[in-house]
Amino acid sequence: MTQDILKVEDLKAYYQMNYFGIEREVRAVDDITMTVRKNEVYGIAGESSSGKTSFIKVLAAAIRPPFRVINGSVKYDFNGKPIDITTASEAEIEAIRWKHLSYIMQGSMSVLNPVRRIGRTFEDFAARPLGLSGRAFRERVVTHLAKLKLSPNVLNAYPHELSGGMRQRVTIGLATVCHPEFIIADEPTTALDVVVQKEVLQLIRDIQKEMGAAVIFVTHDMSVHANVADRVGIIYAGRLVEEGPTREMFFAPKHPYTAHLVASLPRIGDTSQRPALEGRPPSLADPPQGCRFHPRCPLAVDKCRREVPPLETIGKDHRTACWRWQDVKPLDHVHRANGQEAIA
Amino acid sequence: MSALLEVSNVSKVFSMGGLLSRHQVRAVEDASFTLEADRPEIFTIIGESGSGKTTLARMILGLELPTSGEIRFRDKTVSHRVGRRERLAFMGNVQPVFQNPFEAFNPLKRIDRYLASTARRFLKLSDLKAIDRAMDEALVKVGLSLAEVRGRFPHELSGGQLQRCAIARALIPNPPLLIADEPVSMVDASLRMAIVNLLKALRDDFGVSVIYITHDLATAYYISNRIIIMQKGRIVEMGDARTVLENPEHPYSRLLKASVLSTEDAGAGKLATDAEMVRTASALAGAERSRLAERPDGRLVRVYEGA
């Protein structure tokens, strides 16, 4: 039986500001319920200002005012040690951070301290959680780096001496050296070139398999999700709008936004006109009434403008928040033809 | 038949390092291609970072001078070391679109101010109504209107809208050539296709040639007529976009194509890159003697002597 490592329930986290008597509320995370299982890669897709980074901040227990959790719980289960991020004390969070819960960050150049050698950075991050020092620590790091195909020499290098791909591998090394059970990867390959991107993705996948860790993989690039994630969740304007197994999400999406994301991917060998989505992502300070996607949705009816669609379960592991999910067709005929064979 | 842009045997060498330890970086080596004036096209330059694609674009814009070789636009050498009048005339004809629209616009200035100053400078307009008309015409071409944009600051628009404003600004002098350096890499997925479709419409409906610089093979295939693939400053393959991308011949082009993440087998977790391919391709980057050879289907491929 697969076990859940993370359970998020009815999570609402808002930025609440009150300057000179003017109150402003940004509903960055609005009513998200989801789970992540052990040993899986869960992909989160969404465009900028959709609230995906805010959501990850909550998961990583990096909640600082004016960002506040309003409602709901975020429960981790690290080998029988349950912890609820929203109520845990600073010391309890400190104890799980890096050892159980770690983070691969986006810009490797701004993550690594430019005036410290990589080896020192490793000591700063990992020496205490591992409880090792001196030679034992160095040996542990070197064996770990070997798995990432990095030579021990990088420990003596400064970040600027390494290439972008190597730096990103170093940050992956930092995040995984303590063998955490849960890793959050925030756009880890966005700044990389195509060839290097593929290598780094492969590496994340391999190391995840080997350690049996759960990974939350955030990127707006659907083609990355296609190749890395086991399940994909789509966030739009602070809400989870669809969630399902990767294959189904690509070949039989049941939310018009997902269908659009998949259909707009250009592919080599196909020059048919790709549709573009009109309009702009809604402001989270003043989201539209009803379904937040309705101003841009080709299927919108009156009901969508008035009532918020709930996230319904419509198949095994497949949930969608759309009143008209039965009418959602994959926009792309090639995909549809391939997909129906594949799913049948 | 006249050439709009003629790039002949252009090389650029940067000298790096201190007084005692200078070394030379060959950013672009012996690049040649021609864009015809009477046949608008989207000409794509593909390469990874460090392949020299941006340096080449900067040379075409006249921001850098080639170390050797010559770039001619309408039979005039491109250079920033010319008189002001001549430089302005060139800038009216070749306009850039940059990667990050949020960095291209000053956040403290209203967007219409940029558009108006471009109209004033290049169209030599002074009448406010005429300026408004020129701005509106350019904005309508990109699917916006002056009423939507007037008085707005960059942060009030989405990335996609802002990038369209950047393209509208570039279109005000009615240039025959746009240089777009990674125009979609900072734009969200749902808006990306709007920009790419816009570039296509500019070519088809307004006869604007576009030099589209990217590392994304899929959008390149979608819109381009011709492409060149650059590896470490060298053109390794050049020709019709569809022919080259469907069936790349040079090992580096093949590696790039193999690295494009496909969605065909979504969920299958197929990621492995053939290590042999990477080795073959990177070995060729440093090869000394090579030349471009023509193939029967019209493409040019770099071949290496002694290999």
Coordinates of C-alpha atoms in Angstrom, one line a residue, chain A residues 25-285:
Chain A
E25 CA -5.5 40.8 1.1
V26 CA -3.9 38.7 -1.5
R27 CA -5.3 35.2 -1.6
A28 CA -2.3 33.4 -2.9
V29 CA -3.3 29.9 -1.7
D30 CA -7.0 29.4 -1.6
D31 CA -8.4 26.1 -0.4
I32 CA -5.9 23.6 -1.6
T33 CA -6.3 19.9 -0.6
M34 CA -3.9 17.4 -1.8
T35 CA -1.6 14.6 -0.8
V36 CA 1.9 13.4 -1.9
R37 CA 2.8 9.8 -1.6
K38 CA 6.1 8.2 -0.7
N39 CA 8.4 7.6 -3.6
E40 CA 6.6 9.7 -6.2
V41 CA 7.3 12.8 -8.1
Y42 CA 4.4 15.2 -7.9
G43 CA 4.6 18.0 -10.5
I44 CA 3.0 21.4 -9.9
A45 CA 2.4 23.6 -12.9
G46 CA 1.1 27.1 -13.0
E47 CA 2.1 30.4 -14.5
S48 CA 3.8 33.2 -12.6
S49 CA 1.6 34.9 -10.0
S50 CA -0.6 31.8 -9.9
G51 CA 0.4 31.3 -6.3
K52 CA 2.5 28.2 -6.8
T53 CA 5.6 29.8 -5.1
S54 CA 3.4 30.8 -2.1
F55 CA 2.1 27.3 -1.9
I56 CA 5.7 25.9 -1.8
K57 CA 6.6 28.5 0.9
V58 CA 3.9 27.0 3.1
L59 CA 5.1 23.4 2.4
A60 CA 8.7 24.4 3.1
A61 CA 7.6 26.0 6.4
A62 CA 8.9 29.4 5.3
I63 CA 5.9 31.4 6.4
R64 CA 6.8 35.0 7.2
P65 CA 4.4 37.9 7.7
P66 CA 2.6 39.4 5.9
F67 CA 2.1 35.9 4.6
R68 CA -0.1 34.0 7.0
V69 CA -1.8 30.6 7.1
I70 CA -5.5 31.4 7.6
N71 CA -7.0 27.9 7.6
G72 CA -6.2 24.3 7.1
S73 CA -3.3 22.0 7.9
V74 CA -0.1 20.8 6.3
K75 CA 0.9 17.4 7.8
Y76 CA 4.1 15.6 7.1
D77 CA 4.7 12.0 8.2
F78 CA 8.4 11.3 8.4
N79 CA 8.7 7.6 9.3
G80 CA 6.0 7.7 11.9
K81 CA 7.0 11.1 13.2
P82 CA 4.0 13.3 12.3
I83 CA 4.4 17.0 12.2
D84 CA 2.0 19.8 11.3
I85 CA 3.8 22.7 9.8
T86 CA 1.1 25.2 10.6
T87 CA 1.2 24.6 14.3
A88 CA 4.8 23.3 14.9
S89 CA 7.2 25.4 16.9
E90 CA 10.3 27.0 15.4
A91 CA 12.5 24.3 17.1
E92 CA 10.5 21.4 15.8
I93 CA 10.7 22.8 12.2
E94 CA 14.4 23.4 12.7
A95 CA 14.8 19.7 13.6
I96 CA 13.2 18.4 10.4
R97 CA 14.6 21.0 8.0
W98 CA 17.3 19.7 5.6
K99 CA 17.3 16.3 7.4
H100 CA 13.8 15.3 6.4
L101 CA 12.6 18.2 4.3
S102 CA 14.9 19.9 1.8
Y103 CA 14.7 22.3 -1.1
I104 CA 16.4 22.6 -4.5
M105 CA 16.3 26.2 -5.4
Q106 CA 15.9 27.9 -8.7
G107 CA 18.9 30.2 -9.4
S108 CA 22.0 28.2 -8.5
M109 CA 24.2 31.3 -8.7
S110 CA 22.2 33.1 -6.1
V111 CA 21.9 30.1 -3.8
L112 CA 25.6 29.3 -3.5
N113 CA 27.6 31.8 -1.6
P114 CA 30.0 33.4 -4.1
V115 CA 32.8 34.0 -1.6
R116 CA 32.8 30.6 0.0
R117 CA 34.2 27.4 -1.5
I118 CA 31.6 24.8 -2.3
G119 CA 33.1 22.6 0.5
R120 CA 32.4 25.3 3.0
T121 CA 28.9 25.7 1.8
F122 CA 28.3 22.0 2.3
E123 CA 29.6 22.3 5.8
D124 CA 27.3 25.2 6.5
F125 CA 24.2 23.4 5.2
A126 CA 24.7 19.8 6.0
A127 CA 27.3 19.3 8.8
R128 CA 24.8 19.8 11.6
P129 CA 21.9 17.8 10.3
L130 CA 24.2 14.9 9.5
G131 CA 26.0 15.2 12.9
L132 CA 29.4 14.6 11.3
S133 CA 32.5 16.7 11.1
G134 CA 36.0 16.6 9.7
R135 CA 37.1 13.7 7.6
A136 CA 34.0 11.6 8.1
F137 CA 31.8 14.5 6.8
R138 CA 34.1 15.0 3.9
E139 CA 34.0 11.4 2.9
R140 CA 30.3 11.3 3.1
V141 CA 30.0 14.4 0.8
V142 CA 32.5 13.0 -1.6
T143 CA 30.7 9.7 -2.0
H144 CA 27.5 11.6 -2.5
L145 CA 29.0 13.9 -5.1
A146 CA 30.2 10.9 -7.0
K147 CA 26.6 9.8 -7.5
L148 CA 26.0 13.1 -9.1
K149 CA 29.0 12.6 -11.4
L150 CA 31.0 15.4 -9.7
S151 CA 34.6 15.0 -8.8
P152 CA 35.8 15.8 -5.3
N153 CA 37.7 18.8 -6.7
V154 CA 34.5 20.9 -6.9
L155 CA 34.6 21.1 -3.1
N156 CA 37.6 23.4 -3.5
A157 CA 36.1 25.5 -6.2
Y158 CA 34.2 28.8 -5.9
P159 CA 30.7 28.9 -7.5
H160 CA 31.8 31.1 -10.4
E161 CA 34.4 28.5 -11.5
L162 CA 31.7 26.0 -12.3
S163 CA 29.4 25.8 -15.3
G164 CA 25.7 26.4 -14.9
G165 CA 24.9 22.6 -15.1
M166 CA 27.6 21.8 -12.5
R167 CA 26.3 24.4 -10.1
Q168 CA 22.8 23.1 -10.4
R169 CA 24.2 19.6 -9.7
V170 CA 25.9 21.0 -6.6
T171 CA 22.6 22.5 -5.3
I172 CA 21.0 19.1 -5.9
G173 CA 23.8 17.5 -4.0
L174 CA 23.3 20.0 -1.1
A175 CA 19.6 19.2 -1.0
T176 CA 20.1 15.4 -1.1
V177 CA 23.2 14.8 0.9
C178 CA 21.2 14.2 4.2
H179 CA 18.9 11.8 2.4
P180 CA 15.7 13.7 3.1
E181 CA 12.4 12.0 2.7
F182 CA 10.8 15.0 1.1
I183 CA 12.4 17.3 -1.5
I184 CA 10.9 20.5 -3.0
A185 CA 12.3 21.4 -6.3
D186 CA 11.4 24.9 -7.5
E187 CA 12.1 25.4 -11.2
P188 CA 15.4 23.6 -10.9
T189 CA 16.2 23.5 -14.6
T190 CA 14.6 26.6 -16.0
A191 CA 17.8 28.5 -16.5
L192 CA 19.6 25.6 -18.1
D193 CA 20.3 24.8 -21.8
V194 CA 18.3 21.9 -23.3
V195 CA 21.1 19.3 -23.3
V196 CA 22.1 20.1 -19.7
Q197 CA 18.5 20.4 -18.6
K198 CA 17.8 16.8 -19.7
E199 CA 20.9 15.5 -17.8
V200 CA 19.9 17.3 -14.7
L201 CA 16.3 16.1 -14.9
Q202 CA 17.6 12.5 -15.3
L203 CA 19.8 13.0 -12.3
I204 CA 16.9 14.3 -10.1
R205 CA 14.9 11.3 -11.2
D206 CA 17.7 8.8 -10.5
I207 CA 18.5 10.1 -7.1
Q208 CA 14.8 10.2 -6.1
K209 CA 14.5 6.6 -7.1
E210 CA 17.6 5.6 -5.2
M211 CA 16.6 7.3 -2.0
G212 CA 12.9 6.6 -2.3
A213 CA 12.1 10.2 -1.6
A214 CA 9.0 12.1 -2.5
V215 CA 9.6 15.1 -4.7
I216 CA 7.4 18.1 -5.4
F217 CA 8.6 19.4 -8.7
V218 CA 7.5 22.9 -9.7
T219 CA 7.8 24.3 -13.2
H220 CA 5.6 26.0 -15.7
D221 CA 7.1 24.0 -18.5
M222 CA 4.6 21.2 -19.3
S223 CA 7.1 19.2 -21.3
V224 CA 9.3 18.8 -18.2
H225 CA 6.3 17.5 -16.3
A226 CA 5.6 15.0 -19.1
N227 CA 9.0 13.5 -18.5
V228 CA 9.5 13.7 -14.8
A229 CA 6.3 13.7 -12.9
D230 CA 4.2 10.7 -11.8
R231 CA 1.2 12.9 -11.1
V232 CA 0.6 16.5 -12.1
G233 CA -1.4 19.2 -10.3
I234 CA -2.3 22.4 -12.1
I235 CA -2.6 25.6 -10.0
Y236 CA -4.5 28.5 -11.4
A237 CA -5.1 31.7 -9.5
G238 CA -4.4 30.2 -6.1
R239 CA -6.5 27.1 -6.6
L240 CA -5.8 23.6 -7.6
V241 CA -7.9 23.2 -10.7
E242 CA -6.9 19.7 -11.9
E243 CA -4.8 16.8 -10.6
G244 CA -4.2 13.4 -12.2
P245 CA -1.7 10.9 -13.4
T246 CA 0.7 12.5 -15.9
R247 CA -0.4 10.4 -18.8
E248 CA -4.1 11.2 -18.4
M249 CA -3.4 14.9 -17.9
F250 CA -1.7 15.0 -21.3
F251 CA -4.0 12.8 -23.3
A252 CA -7.3 13.2 -21.6
P253 CA -7.3 16.5 -19.6
K254 CA -10.6 17.4 -17.9
H255 CA -10.1 21.1 -17.3
P256 CA -10.1 23.6 -20.1
Y257 CA -6.9 25.3 -18.7
T258 CA -5.0 22.0 -18.7
A259 CA -6.3 21.2 -22.2
H260 CA -5.0 24.5 -23.4
L261 CA -1.6 24.1 -21.8
V262 CA -1.1 20.8 -23.4
A263 CA -2.5 21.9 -26.8
S264 CA -0.3 25.0 -27.0
L265 CA 2.9 23.0 -26.8
P266 CA 4.6 23.2 -30.2
R267 CA 6.2 20.0 -31.5
I268 CA 8.8 19.2 -34.1
G269 CA 7.0 17.6 -37.0
D270 CA 3.8 19.5 -36.6
T271 CA 3.2 23.0 -38.0
S272 CA -0.5 23.3 -37.5
Q273 CA -1.6 26.5 -35.9
R274 CA -1.3 26.5 -32.1
P275 CA -4.0 28.3 -30.2
A276 CA -3.0 31.1 -27.8
L277 CA -5.0 31.9 -24.7
E278 CA -6.4 35.4 -24.6
G279 CA -6.6 37.6 -21.6
R280 CA -4.3 37.6 -18.6
P281 CA -4.0 35.7 -15.4
P282 CA -6.3 37.2 -12.7
S283 CA -5.1 39.4 -9.9
L284 CA -5.1 37.5 -6.7
A285 CA -6.0 40.6 -4.7

